[in-house]
mmCIF file of C-alpha atoms and ligand atoms in Angstrom:
data_model
loop_
_atom_site.group_PDB
_atom_site.id
_atom_site.type_symbol
_atom_site.label_atom_id
_atom_site.label_comp_id
_atom_site.label_asym_id
_atom_site.label_seq_id
_atom_site.Cartn_x
_atom_site.Cartn_y
_atom_site.Cartn_z
ATOM 1 C CA MET S 175 -47.488 27.590 -333.881
ATOM 2 C CA LYS S 176 -47.989 23.936 -333.086
ATOM 3 C CA GLN S 177 -49.334 21.269 -335.432
ATOM 4 C CA GLU S 178 -51.269 18.260 -333.832
ATOM 5 C CA PHE S 179 -49.340 15.170 -334.402
ATOM 6 C CA GLN S 180 -50.893 11.556 -334.789
ATOM 7 C CA GLY S 181 -48.664 9.222 -332.199
ATOM 8 C CA ASN S 182 -46.227 9.106 -329.752
ATOM 9 C CA LEU S 183 -43.466 11.626 -329.860
ATOM 10 C CA LEU S 184 -40.894 10.450 -327.257
ATOM 11 C CA SER S 185 -38.273 9.966 -329.264
ATOM 12 C CA PRO S 186 -35.097 9.564 -330.137
ATOM 13 C CA LEU S 187 -34.649 6.214 -328.396
ATOM 14 C CA PRO S 188 -32.085 4.044 -327.781
ATOM 15 C CA LEU S 189 -31.483 0.891 -329.808
ATOM 16 C CA ALA S 190 -30.931 -2.390 -328.533
ATOM 17 C CA LEU S 191 -29.757 -5.625 -329.690
ATOM 18 C CA LEU S 192 -31.808 -8.171 -327.325
ATOM 19 C CA GLY S 193 -30.508 -11.664 -326.660
ATOM 20 C CA THR S 194 -32.521 -14.927 -325.984
ATOM 21 C CA LEU S 195 -31.203 -18.532 -325.950
ATOM 22 C CA ILE S 196 -33.702 -20.502 -327.709
ATOM 23 C CA ASP S 197 -33.215 -24.424 -328.077
ATOM 24 C CA GLY S 198 -29.629 -23.840 -327.010
ATOM 25 C CA ARG S 199 -28.953 -21.428 -329.550
ATOM 26 C CA PRO S 200 -28.655 -17.829 -328.948
ATOM 27 C CA ASN S 201 -30.778 -15.230 -330.770
ATOM 28 C CA TYR S 202 -30.520 -11.450 -331.225
ATOM 29 C CA CYS S 203 -33.741 -9.288 -332.171
ATOM 30 C CA VAL S 204 -33.633 -5.128 -332.510
ATOM 31 C CA ILE S 205 -35.967 -3.609 -330.270
ATOM 32 C CA GLY S 206 -36.573 0.192 -329.966
ATOM 33 C CA TYR S 207 -39.309 0.579 -327.951
ATOM 34 C CA ILE S 208 -36.977 0.121 -324.545
ATOM 35 C CA SER S 209 -36.337 1.809 -321.094
ATOM 36 C CA PRO S 210 -34.866 1.772 -318.100
ATOM 37 C CA PHE S 211 -36.832 2.419 -315.350
ATOM 38 C CA ASN S 212 -36.719 1.921 -311.473
ATOM 39 C CA PHE S 213 -33.708 3.977 -311.201
ATOM 40 C CA GLY S 214 -32.140 1.997 -313.964
ATOM 41 C CA ASN S 215 -32.554 -1.482 -311.843
ATOM 42 C CA HIS S 216 -34.922 -2.715 -314.383
ATOM 43 C CA ILE S 217 -35.464 -2.500 -318.150
ATOM 44 C CA PHE S 218 -38.860 -2.646 -319.670
ATOM 45 C CA PHE S 219 -39.462 -3.245 -323.317
ATOM 46 C CA SER S 220 -42.365 -3.664 -325.839
ATOM 47 C CA LEU S 221 -42.198 -7.521 -327.792
ATOM 48 C CA TYR S 222 -44.481 -8.490 -330.168
ATOM 49 C CA LYS S 223 -45.992 -11.613 -329.259
ATOM 50 C CA LYS S 224 -45.081 -13.412 -332.957
ATOM 51 C CA ARG S 225 -41.245 -12.442 -332.400
ATOM 52 C CA TYR S 226 -39.180 -15.834 -331.961
ATOM 53 C CA THR S 227 -37.522 -14.211 -329.076
ATOM 54 C CA ARG S 228 -40.339 -14.753 -327.046
ATOM 55 C CA HIS S 229 -39.698 -18.333 -326.864
ATOM 56 C CA GLY S 230 -36.370 -17.588 -325.144
ATOM 57 C CA ILE S 231 -38.282 -15.089 -322.639
ATOM 58 C CA GLN S 232 -40.741 -17.828 -322.087
ATOM 59 C CA GLU S 233 -38.225 -20.840 -321.986
ATOM 60 C CA ASN S 234 -35.320 -19.474 -319.700
ATOM 61 C CA ARG S 235 -36.973 -15.947 -318.265
ATOM 62 C CA THR S 236 -33.825 -14.361 -318.737
ATOM 63 C CA PHE S 237 -32.679 -12.044 -321.712
ATOM 64 C CA SER S 238 -29.552 -9.922 -322.675
ATOM 65 C CA VAL S 239 -29.574 -6.252 -323.669
ATOM 66 C CA ASN S 240 -26.703 -5.230 -325.905
ATOM 67 C CA ILE S 241 -25.977 -1.697 -326.827
ATOM 68 C CA PRO S 242 -24.533 -1.476 -330.430
ATOM 69 C CA SER S 243 -22.275 1.077 -331.843
ATOM 70 C CA GLU S 244 -22.459 2.331 -335.514
ATOM 71 C CA ASP S 245 -19.956 -0.211 -336.419
ATOM 72 C CA LEU S 246 -22.638 -2.832 -336.054
ATOM 73 C CA LEU S 247 -25.204 -1.180 -338.546
ATOM 74 C CA ASP S 248 -24.973 -4.159 -340.912
ATOM 75 C CA GLU S 249 -25.818 -6.621 -338.346
ATOM 76 C CA ILE S 250 -28.343 -4.567 -336.685
ATOM 77 C CA ASN S 251 -30.733 -4.657 -339.879
ATOM 78 C CA ILE S 252 -30.224 -8.507 -340.398
ATOM 79 C CA CYS S 253 -31.384 -8.543 -336.379
ATOM 80 C CA GLY S 254 -34.315 -6.400 -337.030
ATOM 81 C CA SER S 255 -35.438 -7.956 -339.952
ATOM 82 C CA LYS S 256 -35.175 -11.642 -340.249
ATOM 83 C CA SER S 257 -36.705 -13.716 -338.058
ATOM 84 C CA GLY S 258 -34.428 -16.609 -335.666
ATOM 85 C CA ARG S 259 -37.346 -18.701 -336.785
ATOM 86 C CA ASP S 260 -35.972 -19.139 -340.552
ATOM 87 C CA PHE S 261 -32.297 -17.462 -340.125
ATOM 88 C CA ASP S 262 -29.326 -18.569 -337.752
ATOM 89 C CA LYS S 263 -28.404 -15.134 -336.213
ATOM 90 C CA SER S 264 -26.032 -16.270 -333.397
ATOM 91 C CA THR S 265 -23.180 -16.480 -336.051
ATOM 92 C CA LEU S 266 -23.200 -12.821 -336.561
ATOM 93 C CA PHE S 267 -21.400 -11.934 -333.552
ATOM 94 C CA ASP S 268 -19.170 -13.125 -330.726
ATOM 95 C CA THR S 269 -21.309 -14.646 -327.854
ATOM 96 C CA PHE S 270 -20.425 -14.488 -324.293
ATOM 97 C CA TYR S 271 -22.169 -15.528 -320.562
ATOM 98 C CA GLY S 272 -22.341 -13.908 -317.698
ATOM 99 C CA GLU S 273 -23.545 -14.854 -314.404
ATOM 100 C CA LEU S 274 -27.119 -15.815 -315.829
ATOM 101 C CA LYS S 275 -26.166 -18.926 -318.276
ATOM 102 C CA THR S 276 -28.959 -18.304 -320.469
ATOM 103 C CA ALA S 277 -28.867 -14.677 -321.393
ATOM 104 C CA PRO S 278 -26.224 -14.728 -324.359
ATOM 105 C CA LEU S 279 -24.395 -11.429 -324.647
ATOM 106 C CA ILE S 280 -22.604 -9.611 -327.721
ATOM 107 C CA ARG S 281 -18.907 -9.140 -327.379
ATOM 108 C CA GLN S 282 -18.869 -6.533 -330.189
ATOM 109 C CA CYS S 283 -21.373 -4.575 -328.435
ATOM 110 C CA PRO S 284 -19.666 -1.662 -326.124
ATOM 111 C CA PHE S 285 -22.486 -2.091 -323.440
ATOM 112 C CA ASN S 286 -24.376 -5.327 -322.321
ATOM 113 C CA MET S 287 -26.558 -6.207 -319.463
ATOM 114 C CA GLU S 288 -28.044 -9.576 -318.650
ATOM 115 C CA CYS S 289 -31.438 -9.621 -317.259
ATOM 116 C CA ARG S 290 -33.786 -11.745 -315.187
ATOM 117 C CA VAL S 291 -37.528 -11.616 -316.426
ATOM 118 C CA THR S 292 -39.767 -10.324 -313.165
ATOM 119 C CA ASP S 293 -42.814 -9.145 -314.980
ATOM 120 C CA ILE S 294 -44.761 -10.074 -318.367
ATOM 121 C CA LEU S 295 -47.584 -7.343 -319.033
ATOM 122 C CA ASP S 296 -50.416 -8.737 -321.690
ATOM 123 C CA TYR S 297 -51.131 -5.720 -324.198
ATOM 124 C CA GLY S 298 -52.884 -7.519 -326.794
ATOM 125 C CA PRO S 299 -50.499 -7.800 -329.700
ATOM 126 C CA ASN S 300 -47.577 -6.718 -327.667
ATOM 127 C CA ASP S 301 -45.971 -8.068 -324.189
ATOM 128 C CA GLY S 302 -44.608 -5.704 -321.734
ATOM 129 C CA ILE S 303 -41.650 -7.210 -320.715
ATOM 130 C CA ILE S 304 -39.649 -6.132 -317.261
ATOM 131 C CA GLY S 305 -36.320 -7.462 -316.491
ATOM 132 C CA ARG S 306 -34.078 -6.826 -313.324
ATOM 133 C CA VAL S 307 -30.510 -5.897 -314.361
ATOM 134 C CA VAL S 308 -28.057 -8.812 -312.495
ATOM 135 C CA LYS S 309 -24.921 -7.549 -314.277
ATOM 136 C CA SER S 310 -23.755 -4.853 -316.571
ATOM 137 C CA TYR S 311 -20.638 -4.817 -318.902
ATOM 138 C CA ALA S 312 -18.573 -2.321 -320.619
ATOM 139 C CA ASP S 313 -15.735 -2.553 -323.111
ATOM 140 C CA ALA S 314 -12.558 -2.029 -320.847
ATOM 141 C CA GLU S 315 -11.098 0.737 -323.062
ATOM 142 C CA LEU S 316 -14.221 2.703 -322.902
ATOM 143 C CA VAL S 317 -13.901 3.066 -319.174
ATOM 144 C CA LYS S 318 -11.429 5.630 -317.283
ATOM 145 C CA ASP S 319 -12.167 6.242 -313.683
ATOM 146 C CA ASP S 320 -15.631 4.425 -313.640
ATOM 147 C CA VAL S 321 -16.714 6.868 -316.399
ATOM 148 C CA ILE S 322 -17.820 5.899 -319.657
ATOM 149 C CA ASP S 323 -16.313 7.541 -322.863
ATOM 150 C CA MET S 324 -19.846 8.176 -324.533
ATOM 151 C CA LYS S 325 -18.077 9.724 -327.853
ATOM 152 C CA LYS S 326 -15.747 7.025 -327.975
ATOM 153 C CA ALA S 327 -18.440 4.141 -327.814
ATOM 154 C CA ARG S 328 -19.674 5.703 -331.211
ATOM 155 C CA LEU S 329 -23.554 4.917 -330.245
ATOM 156 C CA ILE S 330 -26.570 5.364 -332.436
ATOM 157 C CA VAL S 331 -30.256 6.472 -331.428
ATOM 158 C CA TRP S 332 -33.325 5.476 -333.191
ATOM 159 C CA THR S 333 -36.055 8.179 -334.220
ATOM 160 C CA ILE S 334 -39.662 7.389 -334.474
ATOM 161 C CA ALA S 335 -42.423 9.823 -335.395
ATOM 162 C CA GLY S 336 -42.653 8.965 -339.122
ATOM 163 C CA ASP S 337 -39.089 9.474 -339.500
ATOM 164 C CA PHE S 338 -37.537 6.126 -338.402
ATOM 165 C CA SER S 339 -33.857 6.484 -338.950
ATOM 166 C CA TYR S 340 -31.024 5.903 -336.831
ATOM 167 C CA TYR S 341 -28.739 9.013 -336.098
ATOM 168 C CA ARG S 342 -25.113 9.128 -334.565
ATOM 169 C CA LEU S 343 -24.863 10.560 -331.171
ATOM 170 C CA GLY S 344 -23.814 14.336 -331.308
ATOM 171 C CA GLU S 345 -21.806 16.340 -329.229
ATOM 172 C CA ARG S 346 -21.655 16.723 -325.442
ATOM 173 C CA ILE S 347 -23.323 19.949 -324.533
ATOM 174 C CA THR S 348 -23.048 21.824 -321.131
ATOM 175 C CA PRO S 349 -25.087 25.109 -320.397
ATOM 176 C CA GLU S 350 -22.086 27.144 -320.153
ATOM 177 C CA GLU S 351 -20.730 25.791 -323.426
ATOM 178 C CA HIS S 352 -24.032 26.772 -324.779
ATOM 179 C CA ALA S 353 -24.063 30.225 -323.333
ATOM 180 C CA LYS S 354 -20.778 30.698 -325.183
ATOM 181 C CA GLY S 355 -22.079 29.784 -328.497
HETATM 182 C C1 FMN Q 492 -35.629 -0.031 -335.610
HETATM 183 C C2 FMN Q 492 -36.476 -1.285 -334.899
HETATM 184 C C3 FMN Q 492 -37.147 -1.292 -333.889
HETATM 185 C C4 FMN Q 492 -37.813 -2.434 -333.470
HETATM 186 N N1 FMN Q 492 -38.356 -2.600 -332.276
HETATM 187 C C5 FMN Q 492 -39.014 -3.495 -331.929
HETATM 188 C C6 FMN Q 492 -39.660 -3.847 -330.886
HETATM 189 O O1 FMN Q 492 -39.569 -2.550 -330.003
HETATM 190 N N2 FMN Q 492 -40.180 -4.467 -330.560
HETATM 191 C C7 FMN Q 492 -40.823 -5.740 -331.128
HETATM 192 O O2 FMN Q 492 -41.350 -6.527 -331.045
HETATM 193 N N3 FMN Q 492 -40.095 -5.917 -332.952
HETATM 194 C C8 FMN Q 492 -39.156 -4.650 -332.778
HETATM 195 N N4 FMN Q 492 -38.539 -4.853 -334.101
HETATM 196 C C9 FMN Q 492 -38.708 -5.790 -334.780
HETATM 197 C C10 FMN Q 492 -37.649 -6.824 -335.041
HETATM 198 O O3 FMN Q 492 -36.641 -6.541 -334.516
HETATM 199 C C11 FMN Q 492 -37.637 -8.050 -336.055
HETATM 200 O O4 FMN Q 492 -39.203 -8.276 -336.491
HETATM 201 C C12 FMN Q 492 -36.953 -9.261 -335.919
HETATM 202 O O5 FMN Q 492 -36.690 -9.777 -337.023
HETATM 203 C C13 FMN Q 492 -37.437 -10.483 -334.732
HETATM 204 O O6 FMN Q 492 -36.681 -11.187 -334.569
HETATM 205 P P1 FMN Q 492 -37.163 -12.641 -333.742
HETATM 206 O O7 FMN Q 492 -38.131 -13.206 -334.859
HETATM 207 O O8 FMN Q 492 -35.468 -13.424 -334.006
HETATM 208 O O9 FMN Q 492 -37.396 -12.414 -332.560
HETATM 209 C C14 FMN Q 492 -37.682 -3.486 -334.518
HETATM 210 C C15 FMN Q 492 -37.065 -3.421 -335.717
HETATM 211 C C16 FMN Q 492 -36.241 -2.318 -336.022
HETATM 212 C C17 FMN Q 492 -35.424 -2.662 -337.319
#
């Protein structure tokens, strides 16, 4: 049996700490409505127009996407609830810069990407921001023979559909292992 459910059920989603540079200071904001597309060459995310982050996007047309591990839950809570307008989030992390000098990256996050804005779509109260991935970085201790050890990265996912919680990324599965039980 199926029950009709109000709203979008595309869940779980990755969770990102989105970095922008505003008036020369890094600002980090939690973004859950985010996705790679165009075979991963671009990233799309939804940004409420009132976010302080929007200033950084407009100022530089660059941003960073930082994928946190569960060790950063306290910082995630701050970046997802306090606005850079009235709280300095730049000191929560060690910031580094890559090729783009206006996309602050978080050293404590296992994965980072720096992006250049290619399109901004106007969707009423939200902007749809599209950026081209210019360069990606991963913690060296997670990489072996060009493969990232996802389990070691201790990633979290975010659920919607009324649950609105963070979960640990679970066990790796293959059809063969699943068949064995
Ligand atoms: C789990 C979670 C997901 C979020 N996803 C988004 C999102 O996709 N788009 C958005 O504009 N804000 C999102 N937010 C809200 C912002 O992170 C929050 O309002 C933040 O304080 C904005 O910071 P800023 O004003 O410094 O830009 C999310 C917050 C949480 C906790």
